[in-house]
Amino acid sequence: MEKRIETLTRWIAEAKHPVFFTGAGISTESGLPDFRGPDGLWTRQAKGLPPPKFDWSKAMPNQSHRAIVELQGMGRLAFLISQNVDNLHLKSGINPDLLAELHGNVTKLRCRGCGFKCDYFPDLTICPICGGKLAPSVVNFGDPLPEKDLEVAEWHSRKSDLFVVVGSSLVVFPAAEMPKIALQSGAKLVIINKEETPLDQLCHLRFSEKAGEVLPRVVAGLRELKANAGRAA
Ligand code: NAD
């Protein structure tokens, strides 16, 4: 584990265009269930168990969300692609310009005409930009993904030289195309996920530990590298 943490720290320090890609697994440590993990909504359903109780609005960012914000502060995050709808990346302080939320966000409305996004207000139904229909931004299964988010996510995946997956089973498409696009473009692929994914054989570095056991240590390592560089200068 120590060696893999050191490797990931070095790769993030050296990357020209580091891209992170998150799924429901990054938010389980905030008390939000994923779908396919051992205690996920679908895993429980398949066992005839009731869904766990949770409240999107009460969930708070955890140490992994905060670690990604620290990377942003260090200039070590070129872009963040998320499948999550829980708003925890924005709540943690991610710059909205560095984020594509491929499946929407429970706190946001989106214009079906021009793609304009704004905070949810019950009576707000008309887009102030184009007059189109404002509707909840969360993407339901089978619905198309928000065009602009998908386009920008593909662009950054293609440009990335380091692509880090955090907490995703990588089976929901087209989101799961992103790490494949990155691989095809020559990026190093890192997967931090408790359970197996279809890309495990192709990735360059694999963590089966919890995201919260990996990302804060990587950020601490980067801080140390920076301090050492400062002392040497
Ligand atoms: P998924 O449920 O298919 O997979 C989650 C993966 O995360 C699992 O493989 C699990 O082993 C892993 N995991 C769980 N906790 C972890 C941890 N602490 N550290 C590392 N790995 C951990 O989720 P997905 O791939 O994101 O795809 C499912 C879909 O579910 C997405 O479309 C997403 O929009 C939706 N969803 C979102 C939320 C959310 O916003 N928090 C919650 C449930 C589902």
PDB file of C-alpha atoms and ligand atoms in Angstrom:
ATOM      1  CA  MET A   1       0.000   0.000   0.000  1.00  0.00           C
ATOM      2  CA  GLU A   2       2.790   2.450   0.988  1.00  0.00           C
ATOM      3  CA  LYS A   3       4.558   1.928  -2.325  1.00  0.00           C
ATOM      4  CA  ARG A   4       1.339   2.378  -4.327  1.00  0.00           C
ATOM      5  CA  ILE A   5       0.539   5.597  -2.422  1.00  0.00           C
ATOM      6  CA  GLU A   6       4.035   6.891  -3.245  1.00  0.00           C
ATOM      7  CA  THR A   7       3.599   5.967  -6.919  1.00  0.00           C
ATOM      8  CA  LEU A   8       0.215   7.711  -7.204  1.00  0.00           C
ATOM      9  CA  THR A   9       1.579  10.779  -5.403  1.00  0.00           C
ATOM     10  CA  ARG A  10       4.461  11.002  -7.867  1.00  0.00           C
ATOM     11  CA  TRP A  11       2.223  10.473 -10.865  1.00  0.00           C
ATOM     12  CA  ILE A  12      -0.133  13.252  -9.721  1.00  0.00           C
ATOM     13  CA  ALA A  13       2.820  15.571  -9.084  1.00  0.00           C
ATOM     14  CA  GLU A  14       4.201  14.912 -12.578  1.00  0.00           C
ATOM     15  CA  ALA A  15       0.958  14.796 -14.595  1.00  0.00           C
ATOM     16  CA  LYS A  16       0.287  17.483 -17.194  1.00  0.00           C
ATOM     17  CA  HIS A  17      -3.454  16.922 -17.227  1.00  0.00           C
ATOM     18  CA  PRO A  18      -4.658  14.891 -14.219  1.00  0.00           C
ATOM     19  CA  VAL A  19      -8.361  14.013 -14.447  1.00  0.00           C
ATOM     20  CA  PHE A  20     -10.451  12.449 -11.657  1.00  0.00           C
ATOM     21  CA  PHE A  21     -13.604  10.417 -12.248  1.00  0.00           C
ATOM     22  CA  THR A  22     -15.909   9.642  -9.340  1.00  0.00           C
ATOM     23  CA  GLY A  23     -18.858   7.363  -8.701  1.00  0.00           C
ATOM     24  CA  ALA A  24     -21.234   6.563  -5.861  1.00  0.00           C
ATOM     25  CA  GLY A  25     -18.413   4.812  -3.937  1.00  0.00           C
ATOM     26  CA  ILE A  26     -16.717   8.109  -3.038  1.00  0.00           C
ATOM     27  CA  SER A  27     -19.843   9.152  -1.133  1.00  0.00           C
ATOM     28  CA  THR A  28     -20.480   5.953   0.870  1.00  0.00           C
ATOM     29  CA  GLU A  29     -18.157   7.351   3.554  1.00  0.00           C
ATOM     30  CA  SER A  30     -20.595  10.301   3.775  1.00  0.00           C
ATOM     31  CA  GLY A  31     -23.405   7.883   4.608  1.00  0.00           C
ATOM     32  CA  LEU A  32     -24.924   7.733   1.108  1.00  0.00           C
ATOM     33  CA  PRO A  33     -25.441   4.204  -0.237  1.00  0.00           C
ATOM     34  CA  ASP A  34     -24.070   3.246  -3.657  1.00  0.00           C
ATOM     35  CA  PHE A  35     -25.976   0.932  -6.033  1.00  0.00           C
ATOM     36  CA  ARG A  36     -23.762  -2.114  -6.451  1.00  0.00           C
ATOM     37  CA  GLY A  37     -21.498  -2.167  -3.362  1.00  0.00           C
ATOM     38  CA  PRO A  38     -22.057  -4.838  -0.647  1.00  0.00           C
ATOM     39  CA  ASP A  39     -24.607  -2.580   1.101  1.00  0.00           C
ATOM     40  CA  GLY A  40     -25.758  -0.813  -2.074  1.00  0.00           C
ATOM     41  CA  LEU A  41     -29.375  -0.069  -2.933  1.00  0.00           C
ATOM     42  CA  TRP A  42     -29.559  -2.756  -5.618  1.00  0.00           C
ATOM     43  CA  THR A  43     -27.511  -5.330  -3.674  1.00  0.00           C
ATOM     44  CA  ARG A  44     -29.944  -4.953  -0.773  1.00  0.00           C
ATOM     45  CA  GLN A  45     -32.955  -5.074  -3.065  1.00  0.00           C
ATOM     46  CA  ALA A  46     -31.691  -8.331  -4.617  1.00  0.00           C
ATOM     47  CA  LYS A  47     -31.458  -9.813  -1.094  1.00  0.00           C
ATOM     48  CA  GLY A  48     -35.015  -8.666  -0.267  1.00  0.00           C
ATOM     49  CA  LEU A  49     -33.692  -6.090   2.238  1.00  0.00           C
ATOM     50  CA  PRO A  50     -35.268  -2.612   2.630  1.00  0.00           C
ATOM     51  CA  PRO A  51     -33.307   0.394   1.305  1.00  0.00           C
ATOM     52  CA  PRO A  52     -31.049   2.027   3.915  1.00  0.00           C
ATOM     53  CA  LYS A  53     -32.285   5.352   5.261  1.00  0.00           C
ATOM     54  CA  PHE A  54     -30.448   8.409   3.920  1.00  0.00           C
ATOM     55  CA  ASP A  55     -31.086  12.058   3.155  1.00  0.00           C
ATOM     56  CA  TRP A  56     -29.238  13.757   0.265  1.00  0.00           C
ATOM     57  CA  SER A  57     -29.652  17.181   1.850  1.00  0.00           C
ATOM     58  CA  LYS A  58     -28.002  16.186   5.148  1.00  0.00           C
ATOM     59  CA  ALA A  59     -24.963  14.426   3.646  1.00  0.00           C
ATOM     60  CA  MET A  60     -21.646  16.240   4.027  1.00  0.00           C
ATOM     61  CA  PRO A  61     -18.452  15.929   1.955  1.00  0.00           C
ATOM     62  CA  ASN A  62     -15.987  13.417   3.417  1.00  0.00           C
ATOM     63  CA  GLN A  63     -12.184  13.305   3.481  1.00  0.00           C
ATOM     64  CA  SER A  64     -12.007  12.046  -0.126  1.00  0.00           C
ATOM     65  CA  HIS A  65     -14.128  14.910  -1.484  1.00  0.00           C
ATOM     66  CA  ARG A  66     -11.948  17.296   0.532  1.00  0.00           C
ATOM     67  CA  ALA A  67      -8.747  15.676  -0.756  1.00  0.00           C
ATOM     68  CA  ILE A  68      -9.856  16.364  -4.349  1.00  0.00           C
ATOM     69  CA  VAL A  69     -10.506  20.015  -3.384  1.00  0.00           C
ATOM     70  CA  GLU A  70      -6.964  20.146  -1.989  1.00  0.00           C
ATOM     71  CA  LEU A  71      -5.640  18.832  -5.304  1.00  0.00           C
ATOM     72  CA  GLN A  72      -7.555  21.627  -7.013  1.00  0.00           C
ATOM     73  CA  GLY A  73      -5.887  24.141  -4.668  1.00  0.00           C
ATOM     74  CA  MET A  74      -2.455  22.721  -5.485  1.00  0.00           C
ATOM     75  CA  GLY A  75      -3.142  23.020  -9.223  1.00  0.00           C
ATOM     76  CA  ARG A  76      -3.126  19.218  -9.477  1.00  0.00           C
ATOM     77  CA  LEU A  77      -6.681  18.788 -10.790  1.00  0.00           C
ATOM     78  CA  ALA A  78      -7.230  19.566 -14.451  1.00  0.00           C
ATOM     79  CA  PHE A  79     -10.820  18.328 -14.402  1.00  0.00           C
ATOM     80  CA  LEU A  80     -13.302  16.274 -12.380  1.00  0.00           C
ATOM     81  CA  ILE A  81     -15.933  14.059 -14.005  1.00  0.00           C
ATOM     82  CA  SER A  82     -18.608  12.724 -11.657  1.00  0.00           C
ATOM     83  CA  GLN A  83     -21.508  10.328 -12.040  1.00  0.00           C
ATOM     84  CA  ASN A  84     -22.833  11.418  -8.666  1.00  0.00           C
ATOM     85  CA  VAL A  85     -25.990  13.432  -8.184  1.00  0.00           C
ATOM     86  CA  ASP A  86     -25.391  14.187  -4.485  1.00  0.00           C
ATOM     87  CA  ASN A  87     -23.888  17.706  -4.867  1.00  0.00           C
ATOM     88  CA  LEU A  88     -21.010  16.784  -2.525  1.00  0.00           C
ATOM     89  CA  HIS A  89     -18.258  17.888  -4.915  1.00  0.00           C
ATOM     90  CA  LEU A  90     -19.733  21.388  -5.242  1.00  0.00           C
ATOM     91  CA  LYS A  91     -20.503  21.458  -1.501  1.00  0.00           C
ATOM     92  CA  SER A  92     -16.850  20.615  -0.802  1.00  0.00           C
ATOM     93  CA  GLY A  93     -15.620  23.583  -2.859  1.00  0.00           C
ATOM     94  CA  ILE A  94     -14.896  22.271  -6.351  1.00  0.00           C
ATOM     95  CA  ASN A  95     -14.890  25.046  -8.946  1.00  0.00           C
ATOM     96  CA  PRO A  96     -17.999  24.407 -11.114  1.00  0.00           C
ATOM     97  CA  ASP A  97     -15.886  25.165 -14.216  1.00  0.00           C
ATOM     98  CA  LEU A  98     -13.710  22.133 -13.403  1.00  0.00           C
ATOM     99  CA  LEU A  99     -16.644  19.744 -12.966  1.00  0.00           C
ATOM    100  CA  ALA A 100     -18.902  17.735 -15.297  1.00  0.00           C
ATOM    101  CA  GLU A 101     -21.808  16.068 -13.512  1.00  0.00           C
ATOM    102  CA  LEU A 102     -22.792  13.482 -16.117  1.00  0.00           C
ATOM    103  CA  HIS A 103     -25.936  12.309 -14.314  1.00  0.00           C
ATOM    104  CA  GLY A 104     -27.081  15.695 -13.005  1.00  0.00           C
ATOM    105  CA  ASN A 105     -27.420  16.996  -9.465  1.00  0.00           C
ATOM    106  CA  VAL A 106     -30.350  16.678  -7.036  1.00  0.00           C
ATOM    107  CA  THR A 107     -30.087  20.369  -6.096  1.00  0.00           C
ATOM    108  CA  LYS A 108     -30.127  21.726  -9.669  1.00  0.00           C
ATOM    109  CA  LEU A 109     -32.550  22.390 -12.492  1.00  0.00           C
ATOM    110  CA  ARG A 110     -31.500  22.201 -16.129  1.00  0.00           C
ATOM    111  CA  CYS A 111     -33.043  23.801 -19.200  1.00  0.00           C
ATOM    112  CA  ARG A 112     -34.128  21.157 -21.712  1.00  0.00           C
ATOM    113  CA  GLY A 113     -33.526  23.716 -24.469  1.00  0.00           C
ATOM    114  CA  CYS A 114     -30.139  25.379 -23.898  1.00  0.00           C
ATOM    115  CA  GLY A 115     -28.678  23.356 -21.002  1.00  0.00           C
ATOM    116  CA  PHE A 116     -28.612  26.351 -18.573  1.00  0.00           C
ATOM    117  CA  LYS A 117     -28.283  25.122 -14.957  1.00  0.00           C
ATOM    118  CA  CYS A 118     -29.473  26.791 -11.758  1.00  0.00           C
ATOM    119  CA  ASP A 119     -30.385  25.943  -8.174  1.00  0.00           C
ATOM    120  CA  TYR A 120     -33.682  24.180  -7.615  1.00  0.00           C
ATOM    121  CA  PHE A 121     -36.681  26.386  -6.810  1.00  0.00           C
ATOM    122  CA  PRO A 122     -40.116  24.748  -6.830  1.00  0.00           C
ATOM    123  CA  ASP A 123     -41.842  27.493  -8.853  1.00  0.00           C
ATOM    124  CA  LEU A 124     -39.043  28.099 -11.347  1.00  0.00           C
ATOM    125  CA  THR A 125     -40.065  26.370 -14.577  1.00  0.00           C
ATOM    126  CA  ILE A 126     -39.023  28.735 -17.399  1.00  0.00           C
ATOM    127  CA  CYS A 127     -35.395  29.219 -18.451  1.00  0.00           C
ATOM    128  CA  PRO A 128     -34.323  32.875 -18.006  1.00  0.00           C
ATOM    129  CA  ILE A 129     -31.885  32.503 -20.935  1.00  0.00           C
ATOM    130  CA  CYS A 130     -33.939  30.911 -23.720  1.00  0.00           C
ATOM    131  CA  GLY A 131     -37.493  30.567 -22.365  1.00  0.00           C
ATOM    132  CA  GLY A 132     -37.223  26.756 -22.550  1.00  0.00           C
ATOM    133  CA  LYS A 133     -38.489  24.301 -19.926  1.00  0.00           C
ATOM    134  CA  LEU A 134     -36.530  23.994 -16.677  1.00  0.00           C
ATOM    135  CA  ALA A 135     -36.718  20.518 -15.120  1.00  0.00           C
ATOM    136  CA  PRO A 136     -34.812  18.497 -12.469  1.00  0.00           C
ATOM    137  CA  SER A 137     -31.306  17.906 -13.768  1.00  0.00           C
ATOM    138  CA  VAL A 138     -30.959  14.286 -12.577  1.00  0.00           C
ATOM    139  CA  VAL A 139     -30.671  11.925 -15.540  1.00  0.00           C
ATOM    140  CA  ASN A 140     -32.930   8.873 -15.333  1.00  0.00           C
ATOM    141  CA  PHE A 141     -31.880   5.510 -16.785  1.00  0.00           C
ATOM    142  CA  GLY A 142     -32.301   5.578 -20.546  1.00  0.00           C
ATOM    143  CA  ASP A 143     -32.351   9.399 -20.756  1.00  0.00           C
ATOM    144  CA  PRO A 144     -29.614  11.126 -22.777  1.00  0.00           C
ATOM    145  CA  LEU A 145     -26.770  12.686 -20.798  1.00  0.00           C
ATOM    146  CA  PRO A 146     -26.437  16.496 -20.660  1.00  0.00           C
ATOM    147  CA  GLU A 147     -24.723  17.261 -23.967  1.00  0.00           C
ATOM    148  CA  LYS A 148     -22.278  19.935 -22.766  1.00  0.00           C
ATOM    149  CA  ASP A 149     -21.125  17.945 -19.718  1.00  0.00           C
ATOM    150  CA  LEU A 150     -20.604  14.847 -21.851  1.00  0.00           C
ATOM    151  CA  GLU A 151     -18.703  16.790 -24.502  1.00  0.00           C
ATOM    152  CA  VAL A 152     -16.371  18.483 -22.020  1.00  0.00           C
ATOM    153  CA  ALA A 153     -15.856  15.200 -20.104  1.00  0.00           C
ATOM    154  CA  GLU A 154     -14.837  13.435 -23.318  1.00  0.00           C
ATOM    155  CA  TRP A 155     -12.479  16.283 -24.199  1.00  0.00           C
ATOM    156  CA  HIS A 156     -10.683  16.135 -20.837  1.00  0.00           C
ATOM    157  CA  SER A 157     -10.573  12.314 -20.909  1.00  0.00           C
ATOM    158  CA  ARG A 158      -8.869  12.492 -24.311  1.00  0.00           C
ATOM    159  CA  LYS A 159      -6.425  15.150 -23.070  1.00  0.00           C
ATOM    160  CA  SER A 160      -5.592  13.440 -19.775  1.00  0.00           C
ATOM    161  CA  ASP A 161      -2.231  11.804 -19.165  1.00  0.00           C
ATOM    162  CA  LEU A 162      -3.375  10.526 -15.759  1.00  0.00           C
ATOM    163  CA  PHE A 163      -6.955   9.368 -15.157  1.00  0.00           C
ATOM    164  CA  VAL A 164      -7.978   8.407 -11.612  1.00  0.00           C
ATOM    165  CA  VAL A 165     -11.222   6.502 -11.001  1.00  0.00           C
ATOM    166  CA  VAL A 166     -12.609   6.738  -7.456  1.00  0.00           C
ATOM    167  CA  GLY A 167     -15.526   4.569  -6.277  1.00  0.00           C
ATOM    168  CA  SER A 168     -17.155   3.405  -9.480  1.00  0.00           C
ATOM    169  CA  SER A 169     -18.098  -0.060 -10.715  1.00  0.00           C
ATOM    170  CA  LEU A 170     -17.486   1.281 -14.269  1.00  0.00           C
ATOM    171  CA  VAL A 171     -20.522  -0.449 -15.705  1.00  0.00           C
ATOM    172  CA  VAL A 172     -22.810   2.537 -16.365  1.00  0.00           C
ATOM    173  CA  PHE A 173     -22.486   3.853 -19.934  1.00  0.00           C
ATOM    174  CA  PRO A 174     -21.694   6.223 -21.554  1.00  0.00           C
ATOM    175  CA  ALA A 175     -19.980   7.516 -18.361  1.00  0.00           C
ATOM    176  CA  ALA A 176     -17.779   4.398 -18.214  1.00  0.00           C
ATOM    177  CA  GLU A 177     -16.442   5.237 -21.696  1.00  0.00           C
ATOM    178  CA  MET A 178     -14.334   8.043 -20.143  1.00  0.00           C
ATOM    179  CA  PRO A 179     -11.567   5.865 -18.640  1.00  0.00           C
ATOM    180  CA  LYS A 180     -11.483   3.897 -21.906  1.00  0.00           C
ATOM    181  CA  ILE A 181     -11.066   7.106 -23.921  1.00  0.00           C
ATOM    182  CA  ALA A 182      -8.258   8.147 -21.559  1.00  0.00           C
ATOM    183  CA  LEU A 183      -6.526   4.768 -21.968  1.00  0.00           C
ATOM    184  CA  GLN A 184      -6.822   4.962 -25.763  1.00  0.00           C
ATOM    185  CA  SER A 185      -5.210   8.415 -25.603  1.00  0.00           C
ATOM    186  CA  GLY A 186      -2.224   7.002 -23.725  1.00  0.00           C
ATOM    187  CA  ALA A 187      -3.144   8.072 -20.164  1.00  0.00           C
ATOM    188  CA  LYS A 188      -2.098   6.085 -17.110  1.00  0.00           C
ATOM    189  CA  LEU A 189      -5.245   4.650 -15.499  1.00  0.00           C
ATOM    190  CA  VAL A 190      -5.550   4.386 -11.713  1.00  0.00           C
ATOM    191  CA  ILE A 191      -8.563   2.666 -10.126  1.00  0.00           C
ATOM    192  CA  ILE A 192      -9.457   3.165  -6.459  1.00  0.00           C
ATOM    193  CA  ASN A 193     -12.456   0.899  -5.915  1.00  0.00           C
ATOM    194  CA  LYS A 194     -13.286  -1.657  -3.245  1.00  0.00           C
ATOM    195  CA  GLU A 195     -14.654  -4.215  -5.675  1.00  0.00           C
ATOM    196  CA  GLU A 196     -13.646  -5.435  -9.126  1.00  0.00           C
ATOM    197  CA  THR A 197     -14.242  -3.379 -12.256  1.00  0.00           C
ATOM    198  CA  PRO A 198     -14.125  -4.415 -15.930  1.00  0.00           C
ATOM    199  CA  LEU A 199     -10.993  -2.290 -16.444  1.00  0.00           C
ATOM    200  CA  ASP A 200      -8.889  -3.809 -13.643  1.00  0.00           C
ATOM    201  CA  GLN A 201      -6.727  -5.784 -16.078  1.00  0.00           C
ATOM    202  CA  LEU A 202      -5.949  -2.667 -18.110  1.00  0.00           C
ATOM    203  CA  CYS A 203      -5.186  -0.215 -15.308  1.00  0.00           C
ATOM    204  CA  HIS A 204      -1.657   0.804 -14.312  1.00  0.00           C
ATOM    205  CA  LEU A 205      -2.286   1.041 -10.556  1.00  0.00           C
ATOM    206  CA  ARG A 206      -5.058  -0.526  -8.484  1.00  0.00           C
ATOM    207  CA  PHE A 207      -6.286   0.206  -4.938  1.00  0.00           C
ATOM    208  CA  SER A 208      -8.965  -2.043  -3.398  1.00  0.00           C
ATOM    209  CA  GLU A 209      -8.839  -0.001  -0.206  1.00  0.00           C
ATOM    210  CA  LYS A 210     -11.452   2.620   0.698  1.00  0.00           C
ATOM    211  CA  ALA A 211     -11.034   5.962  -1.044  1.00  0.00           C
ATOM    212  CA  GLY A 212     -10.724   7.586   2.404  1.00  0.00           C
ATOM    213  CA  GLU A 213      -7.681   5.419   3.144  1.00  0.00           C
ATOM    214  CA  VAL A 214      -5.947   6.471  -0.069  1.00  0.00           C
ATOM    215  CA  LEU A 215      -6.679  10.049  -1.145  1.00  0.00           C
ATOM    216  CA  PRO A 216      -5.846  11.923   2.100  1.00  0.00           C
ATOM    217  CA  ARG A 217      -2.484  10.116   2.217  1.00  0.00           C
ATOM    218  CA  VAL A 218      -1.749  11.065  -1.386  1.00  0.00           C
ATOM    219  CA  VAL A 219      -2.519  14.713  -0.618  1.00  0.00           C
ATOM    220  CA  ALA A 220      -0.266  14.565   2.465  1.00  0.00           C
ATOM    221  CA  GLY A 221       2.490  13.118   0.243  1.00  0.00           C
ATOM    222  CA  LEU A 222       2.071  15.947  -2.276  1.00  0.00           C
ATOM    223  CA  ARG A 223       2.277  18.534   0.514  1.00  0.00           C
ATOM    224  CA  GLU A 224       5.520  16.906   1.676  1.00  0.00           C
ATOM    225  CA  LEU A 225       6.956  16.907  -1.868  1.00  0.00           C
ATOM    226  CA  LYS A 226       6.115  20.616  -2.147  1.00  0.00           C
ATOM    227  CA  ALA A 227       7.690  21.409   1.236  1.00  0.00           C
ATOM    228  CA  ASN A 228      10.862  19.486   0.301  1.00  0.00           C
ATOM    229  CA  ALA A 229      11.069  21.318  -3.037  1.00  0.00           C
ATOM    230  CA  GLY A 230      10.654  24.627  -1.163  1.00  0.00           C
ATOM    231  CA  ARG A 231      13.482  23.753   1.264  1.00  0.00           C
ATOM    232  CA  ALA A 232      15.770  22.682  -1.599  1.00  0.00           C
ATOM    233  CA  ALA A 233      15.183  25.936  -3.529  1.00  0.00           C
TER     234      ALA A 233
HETATM  235  P1  NAD B   1     -21.941   1.678  -8.257  1.00  0.00           P
HETATM  236  O1  NAD B   1     -22.889   1.551  -7.119  1.00  0.00           O
HETATM  237  O2  NAD B   1     -22.214   0.887  -9.475  1.00  0.00           O
HETATM  238  O3  NAD B   1     -20.471   1.284  -7.767  1.00  0.00           O
HETATM  239  C1  NAD B   1     -19.881   1.847  -6.637  1.00  0.00           C
HETATM  240  C2  NAD B   1     -18.534   1.175  -6.432  1.00  0.00           C
HETATM  241  O4  NAD B   1     -17.886   1.889  -5.392  1.00  0.00           O
HETATM  242  C3  NAD B   1     -18.635  -0.279  -6.002  1.00  0.00           C
HETATM  243  O5  NAD B   1     -17.880  -1.072  -6.907  1.00  0.00           O
HETATM  244  C4  NAD B   1     -18.027  -0.308  -4.593  1.00  0.00           C
HETATM  245  O6  NAD B   1     -17.214  -1.428  -4.372  1.00  0.00           O
HETATM  246  C5  NAD B   1     -17.187   0.947  -4.577  1.00  0.00           C
HETATM  247  N1  NAD B   1     -17.070   1.571  -3.253  1.00  0.00           N
HETATM  248  C6  NAD B   1     -18.024   1.732  -2.313  1.00  0.00           C
HETATM  249  N2  NAD B   1     -17.541   2.434  -1.260  1.00  0.00           N
HETATM  250  C7  NAD B   1     -16.235   2.699  -1.547  1.00  0.00           C
HETATM  251  C8  NAD B   1     -15.208   3.384  -0.863  1.00  0.00           C
HETATM  252  N3  NAD B   1     -15.395   3.954   0.342  1.00  0.00           N
HETATM  253  N4  NAD B   1     -13.983   3.477  -1.452  1.00  0.00           N
HETATM  254  C9  NAD B   1     -13.747   2.901  -2.672  1.00  0.00           C
HETATM  255  N5  NAD B   1     -14.710   2.235  -3.360  1.00  0.00           N
HETATM  256  C10 NAD B   1     -15.934   2.144  -2.806  1.00  0.00           C
HETATM  257  O7  NAD B   1     -21.796   3.243  -8.579  1.00  0.00           O
HETATM  258  P2  NAD B   1     -21.393   4.004  -9.919  1.00  0.00           P
HETATM  259  O8  NAD B   1     -20.307   3.294 -10.620  1.00  0.00           O
HETATM  260  O9  NAD B   1     -21.245   5.427  -9.551  1.00  0.00           O
HETATM  261  O10 NAD B   1     -22.644   3.894 -10.895  1.00  0.00           O
HETATM  262  C11 NAD B   1     -23.931   3.867 -10.422  1.00  0.00           C
HETATM  263  C12 NAD B   1     -24.863   5.008 -10.706  1.00  0.00           C
HETATM  264  O11 NAD B   1     -25.407   5.299  -9.447  1.00  0.00           O
HETATM  265  C13 NAD B   1     -24.361   6.312 -11.184  1.00  0.00           C
HETATM  266  O12 NAD B   1     -25.130   6.611 -12.287  1.00  0.00           O
HETATM  267  C14 NAD B   1     -24.724   7.339 -10.092  1.00  0.00           C
HETATM  268  O13 NAD B   1     -25.328   8.459 -10.680  1.00  0.00           O
HETATM  269  C15 NAD B   1     -25.756   6.648  -9.277  1.00  0.00           C
HETATM  270  N6  NAD B   1     -25.713   6.855  -7.821  1.00  0.00           N
HETATM  271  C16 NAD B   1     -25.209   8.008  -7.294  1.00  0.00           C
HETATM  272  C17 NAD B   1     -25.142   8.163  -5.919  1.00  0.00           C
HETATM  273  C18 NAD B   1     -24.592   9.465  -5.373  1.00  0.00           C
HETATM  274  O14 NAD B   1     -24.720  10.506  -6.037  1.00  0.00           O
HETATM  275  N7  NAD B   1     -23.959   9.452  -4.201  1.00  0.00           N
HETATM  276  C19 NAD B   1     -25.538   7.145  -5.059  1.00  0.00           C
HETATM  277  C20 NAD B   1     -26.073   5.964  -5.643  1.00  0.00           C
HETATM  278  C21 NAD B   1     -26.129   5.836  -7.019  1.00  0.00           C
END
